[in-house]
Short mmCIF file of C-alpha atoms in Angstrom, two decimals:
data_model
loop_
_atom_site.label_atom_id
_atom_site.label_comp_id
_atom_site.label_asym_id
_atom_site.label_seq_id
_atom_site.Cartn_x
_atom_site.Cartn_y
_atom_site.Cartn_z
CA UNK A 633 57.96 -75.99 124.64
CA UNK A 634 56.39 -74.61 127.83
CA UNK A 635 53.74 -77.33 127.71
CA UNK A 636 56.39 -80.06 127.47
CA UNK A 637 58.22 -78.48 130.39
CA UNK A 638 55.15 -78.30 132.62
CA UNK A 639 53.99 -81.81 131.66
CA UNK A 640 57.46 -83.22 132.41
CA UNK A 641 57.56 -81.46 135.78
CA UNK A 642 54.13 -82.80 136.73
CA UNK A 643 55.05 -86.36 135.73
CA UNK A 644 58.43 -86.08 137.46
CA UNK A 645 56.96 -84.98 140.78
CA UNK A 646 54.14 -87.52 140.55
CA UNK A 647 56.72 -90.27 139.96
CA UNK A 648 58.96 -88.98 142.73
CA UNK A 649 56.05 -88.93 145.17
CA UNK A 650 54.85 -92.40 144.16
CA UNK A 651 58.32 -93.95 144.44
CA UNK A 652 58.96 -92.17 147.74
CA UNK A 653 55.71 -93.44 149.20
CA UNK A 654 56.34 -96.95 147.90
CA UNK A 655 59.57 -97.26 149.87
CA UNK A 656 63.31 -97.03 149.72
CA UNK A 657 64.26 -100.41 148.34
CA UNK A 658 66.98 -100.70 145.75
CA UNK A 659 66.28 -102.34 142.41
CA UNK A 660 68.10 -105.55 143.37
CA UNK A 661 66.16 -105.86 146.60
CA UNK A 662 62.73 -105.52 145.04
CA UNK A 663 60.14 -108.22 145.25
CA UNK A 664 58.58 -109.35 141.99
CA UNK A 665 55.45 -107.22 142.30
CA UNK A 666 57.49 -104.16 143.29
CA UNK A 667 59.74 -104.60 140.28
CA UNK A 668 56.75 -104.97 137.95
CA UNK A 669 55.15 -101.83 139.37
CA UNK A 670 58.37 -99.80 139.18
CA UNK A 671 59.00 -100.83 135.56
CA UNK A 672 55.38 -100.20 134.58
CA UNK A 673 55.23 -96.80 136.26
CA UNK A 674 58.38 -95.64 134.51
CA UNK A 675 57.07 -96.82 131.14
CA UNK A 676 53.59 -95.39 131.60
CA UNK A 677 54.95 -92.03 132.62
CA UNK A 678 57.02 -91.73 129.48
CA UNK A 679 54.10 -92.01 127.02
CA UNK A 680 52.34 -88.69 127.70
CA UNK A 681 55.76 -87.03 127.63
CA UNK A 682 56.64 -88.44 124.22
CA UNK A 683 53.24 -87.94 122.64
CA UNK A 684 51.64 -84.56 123.28
CA UNK A 685 48.35 -85.88 121.86
CA UNK A 686 47.88 -88.17 124.86
CA UNK A 687 46.21 -86.39 127.77
CA UNK A 688 48.46 -86.09 130.82
CA UNK A 689 45.72 -87.66 132.88
CA UNK A 690 46.22 -90.90 130.90
CA UNK A 691 49.72 -91.06 132.39
CA UNK A 692 48.82 -89.90 135.89
CA UNK A 693 45.81 -92.18 136.48
CA UNK A 694 47.73 -95.45 135.84
CA UNK A 695 50.53 -94.25 138.15
CA UNK A 696 47.99 -93.56 140.89
CA UNK A 697 46.18 -96.88 140.34
CA UNK A 698 49.42 -98.89 140.40
CA UNK A 699 50.59 -97.01 143.48
CA UNK A 700 47.31 -97.74 145.30
CA UNK A 701 47.37 -101.43 144.31
CA UNK A 702 50.98 -101.81 145.40
CA UNK A 703 50.35 -100.16 148.79
CA UNK A 704 47.23 -102.27 149.33
CA UNK A 705 48.93 -105.54 148.33
CA UNK A 706 51.99 -104.76 150.46
CA UNK A 707 49.76 -103.89 153.44
CA UNK A 708 47.55 -106.96 153.07
CA UNK A 709 50.52 -109.27 152.60
CA UNK A 710 51.88 -108.02 155.93
CA UNK A 711 48.71 -109.35 157.55
CA UNK A 712 48.27 -112.58 155.58
CA UNK A 713 51.04 -115.17 155.25
CA UNK A 714 49.05 -117.01 152.57
CA UNK A 715 48.70 -113.88 150.44
CA UNK A 716 52.37 -113.07 150.94
CA UNK A 717 53.49 -116.48 149.67
CA UNK A 718 50.98 -116.29 146.82
CA UNK A 719 52.23 -112.92 145.59
CA UNK A 720 55.89 -112.86 146.55
CA UNK A 721 56.54 -116.63 146.49
CA UNK A 722 58.52 -118.56 149.07
CA UNK A 723 62.26 -118.88 149.59
CA UNK A 724 63.62 -122.09 148.05
CA UNK A 725 66.34 -124.28 149.45
CA UNK A 726 68.84 -124.90 146.67
CA UNK A 727 71.71 -126.32 148.73
CA UNK A 728 71.46 -128.48 151.85
CA UNK A 729 74.71 -129.47 153.57
CA UNK A 730 76.74 -129.14 150.39
CA UNK A 731 74.23 -131.04 148.25
CA UNK A 732 72.60 -129.21 145.34
CA UNK A 733 68.86 -129.84 145.16
CA UNK A 734 68.56 -130.22 141.40
CA UNK A 735 64.78 -130.40 141.36
CA UNK A 736 64.56 -127.05 143.17
CA UNK A 737 67.13 -125.58 140.80
CA UNK A 738 65.00 -126.66 137.85
CA UNK A 739 61.80 -125.41 139.50
CA UNK A 740 63.33 -121.98 140.01
CA UNK A 741 65.01 -121.88 136.58
CA UNK A 742 68.29 -121.30 138.40
CA UNK A 743 71.22 -122.43 136.30
CA UNK A 744 74.49 -123.88 137.54
CA UNK A 745 76.31 -120.89 136.06
CA UNK A 746 74.17 -118.53 138.13
CA UNK A 747 74.75 -120.65 141.22
CA UNK A 748 78.53 -120.62 140.74
CA UNK A 749 78.44 -116.88 140.07
CA UNK A 750 76.59 -116.29 143.36
CA UNK A 751 79.03 -118.53 145.24
CA UNK A 752 82.00 -116.64 143.82
CA UNK A 753 80.36 -113.28 144.56
CA UNK A 754 80.01 -114.30 148.18
CA UNK A 755 83.56 -115.61 148.42
CA UNK A 756 82.66 -119.30 148.63
CA UNK A 757 84.99 -121.59 146.72
CA UNK A 758 83.91 -124.95 148.13
CA UNK A 759 80.30 -126.10 147.88
CA UNK A 760 80.90 -128.53 150.73
CA UNK A 761 81.29 -125.58 153.08
CA UNK A 762 77.74 -124.41 152.41
CA UNK A 763 75.25 -125.66 154.97
CA UNK A 764 72.24 -124.02 153.35
CA UNK A 765 71.78 -122.07 150.13
CA UNK A 766 68.45 -120.28 150.02
CA UNK A 767 67.06 -118.52 146.99
CA UNK A 768 65.18 -115.58 148.48
CA UNK A 769 61.96 -114.17 147.04
CA UNK A 770 63.85 -111.11 145.74
CA UNK A 771 66.08 -113.40 143.64
CA UNK A 772 69.16 -113.22 145.85
CA UNK A 773 70.94 -116.32 147.06
CA UNK A 774 71.65 -116.41 150.79
CA UNK A 775 74.42 -118.73 151.88
CA UNK A 776 74.76 -120.08 155.39
CA UNK A 777 78.14 -121.73 155.90
CA UNK A 778 78.54 -124.93 157.90
CA UNK A 779 79.74 -124.27 161.47
CA UNK A 780 83.21 -125.64 160.66
CA UNK A 781 83.62 -123.11 157.85
CA UNK A 782 81.96 -120.10 159.49
CA UNK A 783 84.22 -117.27 160.65
CA UNK A 784 84.92 -117.33 164.34
CA UNK A 785 83.13 -114.61 166.28
CA UNK A 786 84.41 -112.63 169.23
CA UNK A 787 81.70 -114.26 171.32
CA UNK A 788 82.97 -117.75 170.46
CA UNK A 789 86.49 -116.72 171.40
CA UNK A 790 85.11 -115.16 174.59
CA UNK A 791 86.84 -111.90 173.73
CA UNK A 792 85.27 -108.84 175.30
CA UNK A 793 84.37 -106.19 172.72
CA UNK A 794 83.12 -102.68 173.21
CA UNK A 795 80.02 -101.26 171.62
CA UNK A 796 81.10 -98.44 169.31
CA UNK A 797 77.53 -97.15 169.05
CA UNK A 798 75.72 -95.94 165.97
CA UNK A 799 77.61 -93.13 164.22
CA UNK A 800 75.52 -90.12 163.21
CA UNK A 801 76.70 -87.26 161.03
CA UNK A 802 77.12 -84.09 163.06
CA UNK A 803 78.91 -81.97 160.44
CA UNK A 804 78.27 -82.48 156.75
CA UNK A 805 80.31 -80.39 154.33
CA UNK A 806 80.67 -77.51 156.79
CA UNK A 807 77.06 -77.60 158.04
CA UNK A 808 76.27 -78.62 161.61
CA UNK A 809 73.32 -81.01 161.84
CA UNK A 810 71.81 -79.73 165.06
CA UNK A 811 69.12 -82.42 165.22
CA UNK A 812 71.69 -85.24 165.17
CA UNK A 813 73.86 -83.44 167.71
CA UNK A 814 70.90 -83.06 170.04
CA UNK A 815 69.79 -86.65 169.46
CA UNK A 816 73.23 -87.89 170.57
CA UNK A 817 73.00 -85.78 173.73
CA UNK A 818 75.79 -83.37 172.79
CA UNK A 819 75.80 -79.60 172.44
CA UNK A 820 77.79 -76.87 170.67
CA UNK A 821 80.21 -76.68 173.56
CA UNK A 822 81.13 -80.35 173.12
CA UNK A 823 81.37 -79.85 169.36
CA UNK A 824 83.70 -76.85 169.68
CA UNK A 825 85.91 -78.83 172.04
CA UNK A 826 86.10 -81.68 169.57
CA UNK A 827 86.87 -79.31 166.70
CA UNK A 828 89.69 -77.72 168.66
CA UNK A 829 91.06 -81.17 169.41
CA UNK A 830 91.20 -81.93 165.68
CA UNK A 831 92.72 -78.52 164.88
CA UNK A 832 89.67 -76.90 163.27
CA UNK A 833 88.48 -73.41 164.17
CA UNK A 834 84.95 -73.69 162.83
CA UNK A 835 82.56 -76.30 161.37
CA UNK A 836 83.11 -74.71 157.95
CA UNK A 837 86.58 -76.33 157.86
CA UNK A 838 85.09 -79.81 158.29
CA UNK A 839 84.05 -82.06 155.43
CA UNK A 840 82.63 -84.86 157.57
CA UNK A 841 82.36 -85.45 161.27
CA UNK A 842 80.45 -88.31 162.79
CA UNK A 843 79.90 -89.11 166.44
CA UNK A 844 78.25 -91.90 168.37
CA UNK A 845 76.62 -91.96 171.77
CA UNK A 846 79.64 -93.84 173.14
CA UNK A 847 81.89 -90.89 172.27
CA UNK A 848 83.61 -92.32 169.18
CA UNK A 849 84.34 -89.54 166.70
CA UNK A 850 85.38 -89.60 163.05
CA UNK A 851 86.82 -86.39 161.64
CA UNK A 852 87.69 -85.41 158.05
CA UNK A 853 88.89 -81.86 157.37
CA UNK A 854 87.79 -80.09 154.21
CA UNK A 855 90.44 -80.09 151.52
CA UNK A 856 91.47 -76.71 150.14
CA UNK A 857 89.80 -75.95 146.79
CA UNK A 858 92.18 -76.28 143.84
CA UNK B 943 47.44 -99.32 158.23
CA UNK B 944 46.68 -95.64 157.65
CA UNK B 945 48.64 -95.74 154.38
CA UNK B 946 46.63 -98.73 153.16
CA UNK B 947 43.37 -97.02 154.07
CA UNK B 948 44.47 -93.87 152.19
CA UNK B 949 45.42 -96.00 149.15
CA UNK B 950 42.07 -97.80 149.28
CA UNK B 951 40.23 -94.49 149.57
CA UNK B 952 42.22 -93.04 146.68
CA UNK B 953 41.45 -96.10 144.54
CA UNK B 954 37.72 -95.76 145.32
CA UNK B 955 37.95 -92.06 144.48
CA UNK B 956 39.56 -92.89 141.13
CA UNK B 957 36.82 -95.43 140.37
CA UNK B 958 34.17 -92.83 141.28
CA UNK B 959 36.00 -90.31 139.09
CA UNK B 960 35.96 -92.75 136.17
CA UNK B 961 32.20 -93.31 136.57
CA UNK B 962 31.64 -89.55 136.82
CA UNK B 963 33.75 -89.00 133.71
CA UNK B 964 31.69 -91.59 131.85
CA UNK B 965 28.52 -89.75 132.83
CA UNK B 966 29.91 -86.37 131.77
CA UNK B 967 31.12 -87.75 128.42
CA UNK B 968 27.74 -89.40 127.82
CA UNK B 969 25.82 -86.21 128.63
CA UNK B 970 28.04 -84.05 126.44
CA UNK B 971 27.89 -86.34 123.40
CA UNK B 972 24.13 -86.80 123.89
CA UNK B 973 23.53 -83.03 123.86
CA UNK B 974 25.74 -82.59 120.79
CA UNK B 975 23.91 -85.50 119.10
CA UNK B 976 20.52 -83.87 119.81
CA UNK B 977 21.68 -80.66 118.12
CA UNK B 978 22.98 -82.67 115.18
CA UNK B 979 19.59 -84.40 114.97
CA UNK B 980 17.93 -80.99 114.71
CA UNK B 981 20.43 -79.97 112.04
CA UNK B 982 19.60 -83.14 110.09
CA UNK B 983 15.85 -82.55 110.29
CA UNK B 984 16.26 -78.95 109.10
CA UNK B 985 18.54 -79.99 106.24
CA UNK B 986 16.04 -82.65 105.14
CA UNK B 987 13.43 -79.89 104.94
CA UNK B 988 16.02 -77.98 102.89
CA UNK B 989 16.11 -75.35 105.63
CA UNK B 990 19.87 -74.94 105.41
CA UNK B 991 19.95 -71.80 107.56
CA UNK B 992 18.17 -73.69 110.32
CA UNK B 993 20.54 -76.66 109.84
CA UNK B 994 23.57 -74.37 110.10
CA UNK B 995 22.16 -72.78 113.24
CA UNK B 996 21.64 -76.20 114.86
CA UNK B 997 25.15 -77.23 113.80
CA UNK B 998 26.49 -74.01 115.31
CA UNK B 999 24.74 -74.90 118.58
CA UNK B 1000 26.34 -78.35 118.52
CA UNK B 1001 29.77 -76.83 117.93
CA UNK B 1002 29.25 -74.30 120.73
CA UNK B 1003 28.32 -77.12 123.10
CA UNK B 1004 31.44 -79.03 122.10
CA UNK B 1005 33.72 -76.01 122.27
CA UNK B 1006 32.22 -75.01 125.63
CA UNK B 1007 33.58 -78.22 127.10
CA UNK B 1008 37.05 -77.68 125.58
CA UNK B 1009 38.92 -77.82 128.90
CA UNK B 1010 37.21 -81.10 129.74
CA UNK B 1011 37.65 -82.69 126.32
CA UNK B 1012 41.30 -81.69 126.08
CA UNK B 1013 41.98 -83.15 129.52
CA UNK B 1014 40.32 -86.49 128.89
CA UNK B 1015 40.29 -87.22 125.15
CA UNK B 1016 43.18 -87.83 122.81
CA UNK B 1017 44.12 -84.96 120.55
CA UNK B 1018 43.88 -86.94 117.24
CA UNK B 1019 40.27 -87.90 118.13
CA UNK B 1020 39.44 -84.26 118.89
CA UNK B 1021 41.07 -83.10 115.66
CA UNK B 1022 39.03 -85.63 113.66
CA UNK B 1023 35.83 -84.39 115.27
CA UNK B 1024 36.73 -80.74 114.66
CA UNK B 1025 37.45 -81.46 110.97
CA UNK B 1026 34.13 -83.31 110.63
CA UNK B 1027 32.26 -80.29 112.10
CA UNK B 1028 34.03 -78.00 109.66
CA UNK B 1029 33.32 -80.26 106.62
CA UNK B 1030 29.61 -80.57 107.44
CA UNK B 1031 29.32 -76.79 107.92
CA UNK B 1032 30.90 -76.15 104.54
CA UNK B 1033 28.58 -78.59 102.72
CA UNK B 1034 25.49 -77.14 104.40
CA UNK B 1035 26.55 -73.61 103.47
CA UNK B 1036 27.00 -74.73 99.84
CA UNK B 1037 23.67 -76.63 100.09
CA UNK B 1038 25.59 -79.59 98.77
CA UNK B 1039 23.49 -82.81 98.65
CA UNK B 1040 26.55 -84.74 99.94
CA UNK B 1041 25.91 -83.42 103.47
CA UNK B 1042 24.41 -86.71 104.84
CA UNK B 1043 27.76 -88.47 104.38
CA UNK B 1044 29.55 -85.66 106.27
CA UNK B 1045 26.93 -85.85 109.04
CA UNK B 1046 27.43 -89.62 109.31
CA UNK B 1047 31.19 -89.08 109.59
CA UNK B 1048 30.69 -86.47 112.32
CA UNK B 1049 28.40 -88.85 114.23
CA UNK B 1050 30.96 -91.61 113.81
CA UNK B 1051 33.72 -89.42 115.33
CA UNK B 1052 31.42 -88.38 118.18
CA UNK B 1053 30.51 -92.00 118.82
CA UNK B 1054 34.19 -93.01 118.77
CA UNK B 1055 35.11 -90.38 121.35
CA UNK B 1056 32.23 -91.46 123.60
CA UNK B 1057 32.83 -95.17 123.13
CA UNK B 1058 36.49 -94.86 124.14
CA UNK B 1059 35.32 -94.14 127.69
CA UNK B 1060 32.84 -97.02 127.85
CA UNK B 1061 33.86 -100.29 129.44
CA UNK B 1062 33.53 -103.15 127.01
CA UNK B 1063 35.69 -106.06 125.92
CA UNK B 1064 36.44 -104.17 122.72
CA UNK B 1065 37.68 -101.02 124.42
CA UNK B 1066 39.58 -102.92 127.12
CA UNK B 1067 41.42 -105.25 124.77
#
């Protein structure tokens, strides 16, 4: 029992470290090689946990090797465009000015059902409104609408808009995040003033408070426990 | 770039570790094999006490590397080897003429454990 516990902890922290060092990408955003490595690592790690007869090192060494290969390939592909296209592939144009490029669809094994599903998911009901449909290397379809069907921007309307700044959390579930407060250029005095303005006596009464460098504040009081 | 260099260095370290492990496994099985050879020679002379003593030496060598073997070899392989040691010891104590077959089996297990670490098409695939 204790052995299983210790072995699981070791594998867990090794996995956690490997995945943390590999990056923060979500499953759907992974490139092919990243997905392969993530799936392999998870599978490899499970074997020494299921079978106590397999040395733990047989699970740890493959994780380390895959981690090293992934970091090296990712680093080298940053430097070499040729290597990047060889390993990760290239984006493919599936739609050009409303016309579906059937040969590209076939080449990428992308079915019409999948295409229609992606169009619906992105709120596009008319294929004619798509200027370019690009199948990205992570398997996602990017749609660029034709200028006539693109939403009008404030810039096009020549409407002046104000920068709301980047909101940072300053109070999270009653705890003041001093580093964020300092980074925004505010201090406790400013915070207390804001709290008073929103009717709170102390940060402990706040569930979430964000602030940006432009002074925009979001405030959510903590609900009373039932 | 520092991360890539660290990964490259770690990969090289793992390769060096694998080569070192191969060397350690070779040396251990070689020393155990030598002791088994002495046990065989003694048993052929019908010096069963001498054969048991040499077998004991081989077992001590193997048991002395227990931490290493348990870290790097699979438990079923180790169990098979341990059983083969025990069977040979019993036959030698009984001065049973069937001991050569038990010795061959022990050598086979030892060879299996060692061969698992060697790079060859057979072990890779």
